[in-house]
CSV table of C-alpha atoms in Angstrom, one decimal:
chain,number,residue,atom,x,y,z
M,169,UNK,CA,-9.6,-8.0,-13.1
M,170,UNK,CA,-7.3,-10.9,-12.8
M,171,UNK,CA,-3.9,-11.5,-11.3
M,172,UNK,CA,-1.1,-12.4,-13.7
M,173,UNK,CA,0.4,-15.6,-12.2
M,174,UNK,CA,4.2,-15.6,-12.6
M,175,UNK,CA,7.0,-17.7,-11.3
M,176,UNK,CA,9.8,-15.3,-12.0
M,177,UNK,CA,10.7,-13.1,-9.0
M,178,UNK,CA,11.6,-9.5,-9.5
M,179,UNK,CA,15.4,-9.0,-9.8
M,180,UNK,CA,16.9,-7.8,-6.5
M,181,UNK,CA,19.5,-5.0,-6.7
M,182,UNK,CA,22.3,-4.4,-4.3
M,183,UNK,CA,22.6,-0.6,-4.2
M,184,UNK,CA,22.5,2.2,-1.7
M,185,UNK,CA,19.2,3.6,-0.5
M,186,UNK,CA,18.4,6.5,-2.9
M,187,UNK,CA,16.7,8.3,0.0
M,188,UNK,CA,19.6,8.0,2.4
M,189,UNK,CA,21.1,11.4,3.3
M,190,UNK,CA,18.2,13.4,2.0
M,191,UNK,CA,16.4,15.7,4.4
M,192,UNK,CA,12.9,14.4,5.1
M,193,UNK,CA,10.2,16.7,3.8
M,194,UNK,CA,6.6,15.4,3.7
M,195,UNK,CA,4.5,16.3,0.6
M,196,UNK,CA,1.8,19.0,1.0
M,197,UNK,CA,-1.3,17.5,2.4
M,198,UNK,CA,-3.3,18.3,-0.7
M,199,UNK,CA,-1.0,16.0,-2.7
M,200,UNK,CA,-1.8,12.9,-0.7
M,201,UNK,CA,-4.2,10.3,-2.1
M,202,UNK,CA,-6.8,8.7,0.2
M,203,UNK,CA,-7.4,5.0,0.6
M,204,UNK,CA,-10.2,4.0,2.9
M,205,UNK,CA,-12.3,1.1,4.0
M,206,UNK,CA,-14.9,3.0,6.1
M,207,UNK,CA,-13.1,2.0,9.3
M,208,UNK,CA,-9.7,3.6,8.8
M,209,UNK,CA,-7.8,5.3,6.0
M,210,UNK,CA,-4.3,5.6,4.6
M,211,UNK,CA,-2.7,8.7,3.1
M,212,UNK,CA,-0.4,8.0,0.2
M,213,UNK,CA,2.1,10.5,-1.3
M,214,UNK,CA,2.7,10.9,-5.0
M,215,UNK,CA,6.0,9.1,-4.4
M,216,UNK,CA,4.1,5.9,-3.4
M,217,UNK,CA,4.6,6.2,0.4
M,218,UNK,CA,1.9,5.4,2.9
M,219,UNK,CA,2.8,8.1,5.4
M,220,UNK,CA,-0.3,7.9,7.6
M,221,UNK,CA,-2.5,4.9,8.7
M,222,UNK,CA,-4.1,4.5,12.1
M,223,UNK,CA,-5.2,1.1,13.5
M,224,UNK,CA,-7.7,-0.3,14.0
M,225,UNK,CA,-9.8,2.8,13.4
M,226,UNK,CA,-9.5,6.4,12.5
M,227,UNK,CA,-8.9,7.3,16.2
M,228,UNK,CA,-6.4,4.5,16.8
M,229,UNK,CA,-2.6,4.7,17.0
M,230,UNK,CA,-0.6,5.4,13.8
M,231,UNK,CA,1.0,2.4,12.3
M,232,UNK,CA,2.6,4.6,9.7
M,233,UNK,CA,3.1,8.2,10.9
M,234,UNK,CA,5.8,9.7,8.8
M,235,UNK,CA,3.4,12.5,7.7
M,236,UNK,CA,3.8,14.0,11.2
M,237,UNK,CA,6.8,12.3,12.7
M,238,UNK,CA,9.1,11.8,9.8
M,239,UNK,CA,10.7,8.5,8.7
M,240,UNK,CA,11.2,7.4,12.3
M,241,UNK,CA,7.4,7.3,12.7
M,242,UNK,CA,7.1,4.6,10.0
M,243,UNK,CA,6.0,4.4,6.4
M,244,UNK,CA,5.3,1.9,3.6
M,245,UNK,CA,7.0,3.0,0.3
M,246,UNK,CA,6.4,1.2,-3.0
M,247,UNK,CA,7.6,3.4,-5.8
M,248,UNK,CA,10.2,4.2,-8.4
M,249,UNK,CA,13.8,3.4,-7.4
M,250,UNK,CA,15.3,5.6,-10.2
M,251,UNK,CA,14.6,9.1,-11.5
M,252,UNK,CA,11.0,9.3,-12.6
M,253,UNK,CA,8.3,11.8,-13.3
M,254,UNK,CA,4.6,11.7,-12.3
M,255,UNK,CA,2.4,11.1,-15.4
M,256,UNK,CA,-1.1,10.7,-13.9
M,257,UNK,CA,-2.8,10.0,-10.6
M,258,UNK,CA,-6.5,9.2,-10.5
M,259,UNK,CA,-9.1,6.9,-9.0
M,260,UNK,CA,-10.4,4.2,-11.3
M,261,UNK,CA,-13.8,5.3,-12.6
M,262,UNK,CA,-16.5,5.1,-9.9
M,263,UNK,CA,-14.2,3.2,-7.5
M,264,UNK,CA,-11.9,4.0,-4.5
M,265,UNK,CA,-9.0,2.3,-6.2
M,266,UNK,CA,-6.1,4.7,-6.7
M,267,UNK,CA,-3.7,4.5,-9.7
M,268,UNK,CA,-0.4,6.4,-9.9
M,269,UNK,CA,1.7,6.3,-13.0
M,270,UNK,CA,5.3,7.4,-13.3
M,271,UNK,CA,7.6,7.6,-16.4
M,272,UNK,CA,11.1,6.3,-15.8
M,273,UNK,CA,13.5,6.4,-18.8
M,274,UNK,CA,11.9,4.2,-21.4
M,275,UNK,CA,9.3,2.6,-19.2
M,276,UNK,CA,6.1,3.3,-17.2
M,277,UNK,CA,5.5,2.2,-13.7
M,278,UNK,CA,1.9,2.0,-12.3
M,279,UNK,CA,1.0,1.6,-8.7
M,280,UNK,CA,-2.6,0.4,-8.2
M,281,UNK,CA,-3.8,0.2,-4.6
M,282,UNK,CA,-6.9,-0.1,-2.5
M,283,UNK,CA,-8.3,-1.1,0.8
M,284,UNK,CA,-11.2,-3.6,1.1
M,285,UNK,CA,-14.4,-2.3,2.5
M,286,UNK,CA,-16.5,-5.5,2.6
M,287,UNK,CA,-15.0,-8.0,5.0
M,288,UNK,CA,-18.0,-9.0,7.1
M,289,UNK,CA,-19.1,-12.6,7.0
M,290,UNK,CA,-15.8,-13.7,5.4
M,291,UNK,CA,-12.7,-15.2,6.9
M,292,UNK,CA,-10.8,-11.9,6.4
M,293,UNK,CA,-8.9,-9.4,8.6
M,294,UNK,CA,-10.7,-6.2,9.3
M,295,UNK,CA,-8.1,-4.1,7.5
M,296,UNK,CA,-6.5,-5.2,4.2
M,297,UNK,CA,-4.3,-2.9,2.0
M,298,UNK,CA,-3.4,-4.1,-1.5
M,299,UNK,CA,-0.6,-2.5,-3.5
M,300,UNK,CA,0.5,-3.6,-7.0
M,301,UNK,CA,3.4,-2.4,-9.1
M,302,UNK,CA,3.2,-3.0,-12.9
M,303,UNK,CA,5.9,-2.1,-15.5
M,304,UNK,CA,5.1,-1.3,-19.1
M,305,UNK,CA,7.4,-0.9,-22.2
M,306,UNK,CA,10.6,-1.8,-20.3
M,307,UNK,CA,11.8,-2.9,-16.9
M,308,UNK,CA,11.7,-0.3,-14.1
M,309,UNK,CA,13.7,-0.1,-10.9
M,310,UNK,CA,11.6,0.2,-7.7
M,311,UNK,CA,12.3,0.7,-4.0
M,312,UNK,CA,10.2,-0.9,-1.3
M,313,UNK,CA,10.4,0.2,2.3
M,314,UNK,CA,8.1,-1.4,4.9
M,315,UNK,CA,8.7,0.2,8.2
M,316,UNK,CA,5.8,0.0,10.6
M,317,UNK,CA,6.2,1.9,13.9
M,318,UNK,CA,3.3,1.8,16.3
M,319,UNK,CA,2.1,4.9,18.3
M,320,UNK,CA,3.6,8.2,19.2
M,321,UNK,CA,6.7,6.4,20.6
M,322,UNK,CA,7.3,4.8,17.2
M,323,UNK,CA,7.6,1.3,18.7
M,324,UNK,CA,9.4,-1.3,16.6
M,325,UNK,CA,7.6,-4.6,16.2
M,326,UNK,CA,8.5,-8.2,17.1
M,327,UNK,CA,9.2,-9.8,13.8
M,328,UNK,CA,8.6,-13.4,12.5
M,329,UNK,CA,9.6,-14.5,9.0
M,330,UNK,CA,7.6,-17.3,7.5
M,331,UNK,CA,5.4,-17.5,4.4
M,332,UNK,CA,4.6,-13.9,5.1
M,333,UNK,CA,6.4,-11.2,7.2
M,334,UNK,CA,4.6,-10.9,10.5
M,335,UNK,CA,5.0,-7.9,12.9
M,336,UNK,CA,3.3,-7.7,16.2
M,337,UNK,CA,3.0,-5.3,19.2
M,338,UNK,CA,0.8,-7.4,21.4
M,339,UNK,CA,-2.9,-6.8,20.4
M,340,UNK,CA,-1.8,-5.3,17.1
M,341,UNK,CA,-0.4,-7.6,14.4
M,342,UNK,CA,0.3,-7.3,10.7
M,343,UNK,CA,1.0,-9.8,8.0
M,344,UNK,CA,2.7,-8.7,4.7
M,345,UNK,CA,2.7,-11.1,1.8
M,346,UNK,CA,3.9,-10.6,-1.8
M,347,UNK,CA,3.6,-12.2,-5.2
M,348,UNK,CA,6.2,-13.0,-6.5
M,349,UNK,CA,7.6,-13.6,-3.0
M,350,UNK,CA,10.4,-11.2,-1.9
M,351,UNK,CA,12.3,-11.1,1.3
M,352,UNK,CA,11.6,-7.9,3.3
M,353,UNK,CA,13.0,-6.7,6.6
M,354,UNK,CA,11.2,-3.9,8.4
M,355,UNK,CA,13.0,-0.6,7.9
M,356,UNK,CA,15.5,-2.0,5.4
M,357,UNK,CA,15.1,-0.7,1.8
M,358,UNK,CA,14.7,-3.3,-0.9
M,359,UNK,CA,15.6,-2.5,-4.4
M,360,UNK,CA,14.1,-4.5,-7.3
M,361,UNK,CA,13.5,-4.5,-11.0
M,362,UNK,CA,9.9,-5.0,-12.1
M,363,UNK,CA,9.6,-6.3,-15.6
M,364,UNK,CA,6.6,-6.0,-18.0
M,365,UNK,CA,4.2,-9.0,-17.6
M,366,UNK,CA,5.5,-9.6,-14.0
M,367,UNK,CA,3.5,-7.4,-11.6
M,368,UNK,CA,4.6,-7.2,-8.0
M,369,UNK,CA,1.7,-7.4,-5.5
M,370,UNK,CA,1.8,-6.7,-1.8
M,371,UNK,CA,-1.0,-7.5,0.7
M,372,UNK,CA,-0.9,-6.0,4.2
M,373,UNK,CA,-3.4,-7.6,6.6
M,374,UNK,CA,-3.9,-6.0,10.0
M,375,UNK,CA,-5.5,-7.5,13.1
M,376,UNK,CA,-6.4,-5.9,16.4
M,377,UNK,CA,-7.2,-8.2,19.3
M,378,UNK,CA,-8.2,-11.0,16.9
M,379,UNK,CA,-6.5,-13.9,15.0
M,380,UNK,CA,-4.2,-12.7,12.3
M,381,UNK,CA,-5.4,-14.0,8.9
M,382,UNK,CA,-3.0,-14.2,6.0
M,383,UNK,CA,-4.4,-13.2,2.7
M,384,UNK,CA,-2.9,-14.6,-0.5
M,385,UNK,CA,-2.2,-11.9,-3.1
M,386,UNK,CA,-4.2,-13.6,-5.8
M,387,UNK,CA,-7.2,-13.7,-3.5
M,388,UNK,CA,-6.7,-10.1,-2.4
M,389,UNK,CA,-6.6,-8.9,-6.0
M,390,UNK,CA,-10.0,-10.7,-6.5
M,391,UNK,CA,-11.3,-8.8,-3.5
M,392,UNK,CA,-10.3,-5.5,-5.1
M,393,UNK,CA,-12.3,-6.5,-8.2
M,394,UNK,CA,-15.3,-7.4,-6.1
M,395,UNK,CA,-15.1,-4.1,-4.1
M,396,UNK,CA,-14.8,-2.1,-7.3
M,397,UNK,CA,-18.0,-3.8,-8.6
M,398,UNK,CA,-19.8,-2.9,-5.4
M,399,UNK,CA,-18.6,0.7,-5.7
M,400,UNK,CA,-19.8,0.9,-9.3
M,401,UNK,CA,-23.2,-0.7,-8.5
M,402,UNK,CA,-23.9,1.6,-5.5
M,403,UNK,CA,-22.2,4.8,-6.7
M,404,UNK,CA,-25.4,6.9,-6.4
M,405,UNK,CA,-25.8,6.0,-2.7
M,406,UNK,CA,-22.1,6.5,-1.9
M,407,UNK,CA,-21.7,10.1,-3.1
M,408,UNK,CA,-23.5,13.1,-1.7
M,409,UNK,CA,-23.2,16.6,-3.2
M,410,UNK,CA,-22.7,19.3,-0.6
M,411,UNK,CA,-24.0,22.8,-0.8
M,412,UNK,CA,-20.7,24.0,-2.1
M,413,UNK,CA,-20.9,21.6,-5.0
M,414,UNK,CA,-18.1,19.4,-3.6
M,415,UNK,CA,-18.8,15.6,-3.9
M,416,UNK,CA,-17.8,13.7,-0.8
M,417,UNK,CA,-17.0,10.0,-1.2
M,418,UNK,CA,-17.9,7.2,1.2
M,419,UNK,CA,-14.5,5.5,1.0
M,420,UNK,CA,-13.5,6.9,4.4
């Protein structure tokens, strides 16, 4: 797996938020996909919205809590910004990488996303979430909403703009980078056009009581490939059939 290096940024659109005015209704729990790194996990709707993620561990405070608290509790949406239908949703073979494909007019939009399990012994944050949007056949409009709200009080972060977007709440801090670079403001929808051959990659790094380490998107995508190779090499040890015949995965 390699990252397509591009210089052309996705086209930004000035248009109303397509979600504005709609009544919030979370998806049924069974329709959420699970991303995990063995320390914490994210629940992602079929619309491409991370509606649940606790930090720094499963029993920590929610950073994105829209699943229970609605939009005011925070979410991270990367999905179609125009009418689209779900085509497929699956994990890549023998990995914990989730792929969601939508059909939008004449084009296809694919969201590929994963969390990195192996970070020990490397200069990496303990939690890394990678999300990549790829268009095929024709350009596709997308909407991105990055709105972290920590805890049950839905606390807004202190924000610093630099090479990456940094949000912090004292001991908890996040860094959001993108390639090509786009300007995001927490809570403000961003409307873009993703074109074939120009994928849009987001990397969310999360630190808790430790230095915040920025991860370049190209390096993060390489980490996904490395993690997938580990999953495939150790698949027999990472799955355990239960008495009911259900197979449980070690991603979470």
